[in-house]
Amino acid sequence: MYRLRACMGCGLVKETRQFQKFGCNNCTFLKIHGDGDRLESCTTTNFSGLISMMKPERSWVARWQRMRPNLVPGCYAVTVQGRLGPDMINILHENQVEYIPLDQED
């Protein structure tokens, strides 16, 4: 059985080994691939719901979920438990990416 994880930066869901080998297709600047500590701090196994998107830029569901329009096609978590740490949020901001937490906490 494969262990699925969700990126806390964008919600992309992949197998753990895919994140280890390739990182996150949307958040490449987080440099998750090959870094076990980054994998643990930027992804989580605690997520719920899945959205499959073929054309994220045209998806009303993506807009409703406040997802970035430039995401790659794939499966995304509806909610993700946990948030990125301040260092990772700074990396997102340095790359002109607004961080929208997916944990639905206020």
Short mmCIF file of N, CA and C in Angstrom, two decimals:
data_model
loop_
_atom_site.label_atom_id
_atom_site.label_comp_id
_atom_site.label_asym_id
_atom_site.label_seq_id
_atom_site.Cartn_x
_atom_site.Cartn_y
_atom_site.Cartn_z
N MET A 1 0.84 -1.17 0.00
CA MET A 1 0.00 0.00 0.00
C MET A 1 0.89 1.24 0.00
N TYR A 2 0.49 2.23 -0.79
CA TYR A 2 1.27 3.45 -0.90
C TYR A 2 0.76 4.49 0.08
N ARG A 3 1.69 5.24 0.63
CA ARG A 3 1.35 6.29 1.59
C ARG A 3 1.22 7.61 0.83
N LEU A 4 0.04 8.20 0.91
CA LEU A 4 -0.19 9.48 0.24
C LEU A 4 0.13 10.63 1.18
N ARG A 5 0.63 11.71 0.60
CA ARG A 5 0.94 12.93 1.34
C ARG A 5 0.39 14.11 0.56
N ALA A 6 0.12 15.19 1.26
CA ALA A 6 -0.34 16.43 0.62
C ALA A 6 0.66 17.54 0.93
N CYS A 7 0.97 18.33 -0.08
CA CYS A 7 1.84 19.49 0.10
C CYS A 7 1.08 20.55 0.90
N MET A 8 1.69 21.09 1.93
CA MET A 8 1.03 22.12 2.73
C MET A 8 1.07 23.48 2.05
N GLY A 9 1.84 23.60 0.98
CA GLY A 9 1.90 24.85 0.24
C GLY A 9 0.78 25.00 -0.77
N CYS A 10 0.38 23.88 -1.40
CA CYS A 10 -0.62 23.97 -2.47
C CYS A 10 -1.70 22.89 -2.39
N GLY A 11 -1.48 21.84 -1.60
CA GLY A 11 -2.47 20.78 -1.46
C GLY A 11 -2.29 19.62 -2.42
N LEU A 12 -1.28 19.66 -3.31
CA LEU A 12 -1.06 18.57 -4.26
C LEU A 12 -0.86 17.26 -3.49
N VAL A 13 -1.54 16.20 -3.93
CA VAL A 13 -1.44 14.89 -3.28
C VAL A 13 -0.66 13.95 -4.19
N LYS A 14 0.37 13.33 -3.61
CA LYS A 14 1.18 12.34 -4.32
C LYS A 14 1.62 11.28 -3.33
N GLU A 15 2.19 10.19 -3.85
CA GLU A 15 2.78 9.18 -2.98
C GLU A 15 4.05 9.75 -2.35
N THR A 16 4.37 9.27 -1.16
CA THR A 16 5.56 9.74 -0.47
C THR A 16 6.79 9.63 -1.35
N ARG A 17 6.95 8.51 -2.02
CA ARG A 17 8.15 8.31 -2.84
C ARG A 17 8.20 9.28 -4.01
N GLN A 18 7.04 9.73 -4.52
CA GLN A 18 7.03 10.73 -5.59
C GLN A 18 7.51 12.08 -5.08
N PHE A 19 7.09 12.46 -3.87
CA PHE A 19 7.60 13.69 -3.27
C PHE A 19 9.10 13.58 -3.02
N GLN A 20 9.55 12.39 -2.54
CA GLN A 20 10.97 12.20 -2.27
C GLN A 20 11.80 12.34 -3.54
N LYS A 21 11.30 11.79 -4.63
CA LYS A 21 12.07 11.76 -5.87
C LYS A 21 11.96 13.06 -6.67
N PHE A 22 10.75 13.64 -6.72
CA PHE A 22 10.51 14.78 -7.60
C PHE A 22 10.13 16.08 -6.89
N GLY A 23 9.79 16.01 -5.61
CA GLY A 23 9.32 17.19 -4.90
C GLY A 23 7.90 17.54 -5.31
N CYS A 24 7.49 18.77 -5.03
CA CYS A 24 6.16 19.24 -5.39
C CYS A 24 6.24 19.95 -6.74
N ASN A 25 5.38 19.57 -7.66
CA ASN A 25 5.38 20.15 -9.00
C ASN A 25 5.01 21.63 -8.99
N ASN A 26 4.26 22.07 -8.00
CA ASN A 26 3.85 23.48 -7.91
C ASN A 26 4.81 24.31 -7.07
N CYS A 27 5.36 23.72 -6.05
CA CYS A 27 6.20 24.44 -5.08
C CYS A 27 7.65 23.98 -5.19
N THR A 28 8.20 24.00 -6.40
CA THR A 28 9.56 23.51 -6.63
C THR A 28 10.59 24.25 -5.80
N PHE A 29 10.34 25.52 -5.52
CA PHE A 29 11.28 26.35 -4.76
C PHE A 29 11.37 25.93 -3.30
N LEU A 30 10.45 25.08 -2.82
CA LEU A 30 10.56 24.55 -1.45
C LEU A 30 11.61 23.45 -1.37
N LYS A 31 12.03 22.92 -2.52
CA LYS A 31 13.11 21.92 -2.61
C LYS A 31 12.88 20.72 -1.70
N ILE A 32 11.73 20.11 -1.85
CA ILE A 32 11.35 18.95 -1.04
C ILE A 32 12.09 17.70 -1.48
N HIS A 33 12.35 17.54 -2.78
CA HIS A 33 12.93 16.29 -3.28
C HIS A 33 14.31 16.02 -2.67
N GLY A 34 14.47 14.79 -2.22
CA GLY A 34 15.75 14.36 -1.66
C GLY A 34 16.07 14.89 -0.28
N ASP A 35 15.15 15.61 0.34
CA ASP A 35 15.39 16.19 1.66
C ASP A 35 14.31 15.71 2.62
N GLY A 36 14.64 14.72 3.44
CA GLY A 36 13.67 14.12 4.36
C GLY A 36 13.06 15.10 5.34
N ASP A 37 13.89 16.05 5.83
CA ASP A 37 13.37 17.05 6.77
C ASP A 37 12.35 17.96 6.09
N ARG A 38 12.67 18.39 4.87
CA ARG A 38 11.73 19.25 4.13
C ARG A 38 10.46 18.47 3.78
N LEU A 39 10.61 17.21 3.45
CA LEU A 39 9.44 16.38 3.15
C LEU A 39 8.50 16.37 4.35
N GLU A 40 9.05 16.19 5.54
CA GLU A 40 8.24 16.14 6.76
C GLU A 40 7.65 17.50 7.12
N SER A 41 8.38 18.57 6.88
CA SER A 41 7.89 19.89 7.29
C SER A 41 6.99 20.56 6.25
N CYS A 42 7.01 20.08 5.01
CA CYS A 42 6.22 20.73 3.95
C CYS A 42 5.07 19.87 3.44
N THR A 43 5.01 18.61 3.85
CA THR A 43 3.92 17.73 3.44
C THR A 43 3.35 17.02 4.66
N THR A 44 2.17 16.46 4.50
CA THR A 44 1.53 15.75 5.62
C THR A 44 0.69 14.60 5.10
N THR A 45 0.52 13.60 5.95
CA THR A 45 -0.38 12.49 5.63
C THR A 45 -1.79 12.79 6.15
N ASN A 46 -1.94 13.86 6.91
CA ASN A 46 -3.23 14.22 7.50
C ASN A 46 -3.96 15.24 6.63
N PHE A 47 -4.77 14.73 5.73
CA PHE A 47 -5.57 15.58 4.86
C PHE A 47 -6.89 14.90 4.62
N SER A 48 -7.87 15.65 4.15
CA SER A 48 -9.18 15.04 3.86
C SER A 48 -9.72 15.59 2.55
N GLY A 49 -10.50 14.76 1.89
CA GLY A 49 -11.12 15.13 0.63
C GLY A 49 -10.12 15.22 -0.51
N LEU A 50 -10.58 14.93 -1.70
CA LEU A 50 -9.74 15.03 -2.89
C LEU A 50 -10.48 15.76 -3.99
N ILE A 51 -9.76 16.60 -4.69
CA ILE A 51 -10.26 17.27 -5.88
C ILE A 51 -9.34 16.86 -7.01
N SER A 52 -9.89 16.35 -8.09
CA SER A 52 -9.08 16.03 -9.27
C SER A 52 -9.33 17.11 -10.30
N MET A 53 -8.25 17.73 -10.76
CA MET A 53 -8.39 18.82 -11.72
C MET A 53 -7.53 18.58 -12.95
N MET A 54 -8.16 18.68 -14.10
CA MET A 54 -7.43 18.57 -15.37
C MET A 54 -7.03 19.95 -15.88
N LYS A 55 -7.89 20.96 -15.64
CA LYS A 55 -7.61 22.33 -16.09
C LYS A 55 -7.83 23.29 -14.91
N PRO A 56 -6.86 23.33 -14.00
CA PRO A 56 -7.03 24.16 -12.80
C PRO A 56 -7.35 25.62 -13.09
N GLU A 57 -6.81 26.15 -14.18
CA GLU A 57 -7.03 27.56 -14.50
C GLU A 57 -8.47 27.86 -14.89
N ARG A 58 -9.24 26.81 -15.25
CA ARG A 58 -10.64 27.00 -15.65
C ARG A 58 -11.63 26.39 -14.66
N SER A 59 -11.15 25.82 -13.59
CA SER A 59 -12.00 25.08 -12.66
C SER A 59 -12.71 26.00 -11.67
N TRP A 60 -14.04 25.90 -11.64
CA TRP A 60 -14.79 26.68 -10.65
C TRP A 60 -14.53 26.13 -9.25
N VAL A 61 -14.27 24.83 -9.15
CA VAL A 61 -13.96 24.24 -7.85
C VAL A 61 -12.64 24.82 -7.32
N ALA A 62 -11.66 24.98 -8.19
CA ALA A 62 -10.39 25.57 -7.78
C ALA A 62 -10.59 27.00 -7.29
N ARG A 63 -11.41 27.77 -7.96
CA ARG A 63 -11.70 29.14 -7.51
C ARG A 63 -12.42 29.12 -6.17
N TRP A 64 -13.39 28.23 -6.03
CA TRP A 64 -14.15 28.11 -4.80
C TRP A 64 -13.25 27.74 -3.62
N GLN A 65 -12.25 26.89 -3.89
CA GLN A 65 -11.30 26.46 -2.85
C GLN A 65 -10.15 27.46 -2.67
N ARG A 66 -10.18 28.57 -3.42
CA ARG A 66 -9.14 29.60 -3.38
C ARG A 66 -7.77 29.04 -3.77
N MET A 67 -7.75 28.17 -4.76
CA MET A 67 -6.50 27.59 -5.23
C MET A 67 -5.88 28.50 -6.29
N ARG A 68 -4.57 28.49 -6.37
CA ARG A 68 -3.87 29.29 -7.37
C ARG A 68 -4.24 28.81 -8.77
N PRO A 69 -4.40 29.71 -9.73
CA PRO A 69 -4.81 29.32 -11.08
C PRO A 69 -3.71 28.63 -11.88
N ASN A 70 -2.47 28.72 -11.45
CA ASN A 70 -1.36 28.15 -12.23
C ASN A 70 -0.90 26.79 -11.71
N LEU A 71 -1.75 26.07 -11.00
CA LEU A 71 -1.39 24.75 -10.49
C LEU A 71 -1.35 23.73 -11.62
N VAL A 72 -0.54 22.69 -11.43
CA VAL A 72 -0.48 21.62 -12.42
C VAL A 72 -1.72 20.74 -12.28
N PRO A 73 -2.15 20.09 -13.36
CA PRO A 73 -3.26 19.14 -13.24
C PRO A 73 -2.88 18.03 -12.25
N GLY A 74 -3.86 17.56 -11.50
CA GLY A 74 -3.59 16.50 -10.53
C GLY A 74 -4.67 16.41 -9.48
N CYS A 75 -4.35 15.69 -8.41
CA CYS A 75 -5.27 15.52 -7.28
C CYS A 75 -4.81 16.43 -6.14
N TYR A 76 -5.78 17.11 -5.53
CA TYR A 76 -5.50 18.07 -4.47
C TYR A 76 -6.37 17.79 -3.26
N ALA A 77 -5.80 17.99 -2.08
CA ALA A 77 -6.54 17.83 -0.83
C ALA A 77 -7.48 19.01 -0.64
N VAL A 78 -8.67 18.74 -0.09
CA VAL A 78 -9.61 19.81 0.23
C VAL A 78 -9.15 20.54 1.49
N THR A 79 -8.80 19.78 2.52
CA THR A 79 -8.22 20.36 3.74
C THR A 79 -6.94 19.61 4.08
N VAL A 80 -5.99 20.33 4.65
CA VAL A 80 -4.70 19.78 5.03
C VAL A 80 -4.44 20.17 6.48
N GLN A 81 -4.15 19.19 7.32
CA GLN A 81 -3.84 19.47 8.73
C GLN A 81 -2.40 19.95 8.83
N GLY A 82 -2.23 21.08 9.48
CA GLY A 82 -0.89 21.64 9.66
C GLY A 82 -0.66 22.82 8.74
N ARG A 83 0.36 23.57 9.09
CA ARG A 83 0.73 24.75 8.31
C ARG A 83 2.23 24.78 8.10
N LEU A 84 2.63 25.43 7.03
CA LEU A 84 4.05 25.62 6.78
C LEU A 84 4.65 26.50 7.86
N GLY A 85 5.92 26.26 8.15
CA GLY A 85 6.63 27.10 9.11
C GLY A 85 7.00 28.45 8.49
N PRO A 86 7.39 29.40 9.33
CA PRO A 86 7.71 30.75 8.85
C PRO A 86 8.79 30.79 7.76
N ASP A 87 9.81 29.93 7.87
CA ASP A 87 10.87 29.91 6.85
C ASP A 87 10.32 29.51 5.49
N MET A 88 9.45 28.51 5.48
CA MET A 88 8.87 28.05 4.22
C MET A 88 7.90 29.09 3.64
N ILE A 89 7.16 29.75 4.52
CA ILE A 89 6.25 30.81 4.07
C ILE A 89 7.05 31.95 3.44
N ASN A 90 8.20 32.28 4.03
CA ASN A 90 9.06 33.31 3.45
C ASN A 90 9.54 32.92 2.06
N ILE A 91 9.87 31.64 1.87
CA ILE A 91 10.30 31.16 0.55
C ILE A 91 9.16 31.34 -0.45
N LEU A 92 7.93 31.02 -0.05
CA LEU A 92 6.78 31.23 -0.94
C LEU A 92 6.68 32.70 -1.32
N HIS A 93 6.74 33.58 -0.33
CA HIS A 93 6.62 35.02 -0.59
C HIS A 93 7.74 35.53 -1.49
N GLU A 94 8.95 35.03 -1.29
CA GLU A 94 10.08 35.42 -2.14
C GLU A 94 9.84 35.03 -3.60
N ASN A 95 9.01 34.02 -3.81
CA ASN A 95 8.69 33.54 -5.16
C ASN A 95 7.32 34.05 -5.63
N GLN A 96 6.85 35.13 -5.00
CA GLN A 96 5.60 35.78 -5.36
C GLN A 96 4.40 34.83 -5.30
N VAL A 97 4.39 33.95 -4.31
CA VAL A 97 3.29 33.02 -4.12
C VAL A 97 2.61 33.35 -2.79
N GLU A 98 1.32 33.64 -2.86
CA GLU A 98 0.56 33.91 -1.65
C GLU A 98 0.29 32.58 -0.94
N TYR A 99 0.59 32.53 0.35
CA TYR A 99 0.32 31.32 1.13
C TYR A 99 -1.09 31.38 1.68
N ILE A 100 -1.92 30.43 1.28
CA ILE A 100 -3.28 30.30 1.80
C ILE A 100 -3.35 28.98 2.54
N PRO A 101 -3.33 28.99 3.88
CA PRO A 101 -3.38 27.75 4.64
C PRO A 101 -4.62 26.93 4.27
N LEU A 102 -4.43 25.63 4.17
CA LEU A 102 -5.51 24.74 3.76
C LEU A 102 -6.13 23.99 4.93
N ASP A 103 -5.80 24.42 6.15
CA ASP A 103 -6.30 23.69 7.32
C ASP A 103 -7.62 24.23 7.84
N GLN A 104 -8.12 25.30 7.28
CA GLN A 104 -9.40 25.91 7.63
C GLN A 104 -9.49 26.34 9.08
N GLU A 105 -8.32 26.60 9.70
CA GLU A 105 -8.31 27.18 11.04
C GLU A 105 -8.38 28.68 10.90
N ASP A 106 -8.93 29.35 11.88
CA ASP A 106 -9.00 30.82 11.84
C ASP A 106 -7.83 31.44 12.55
#
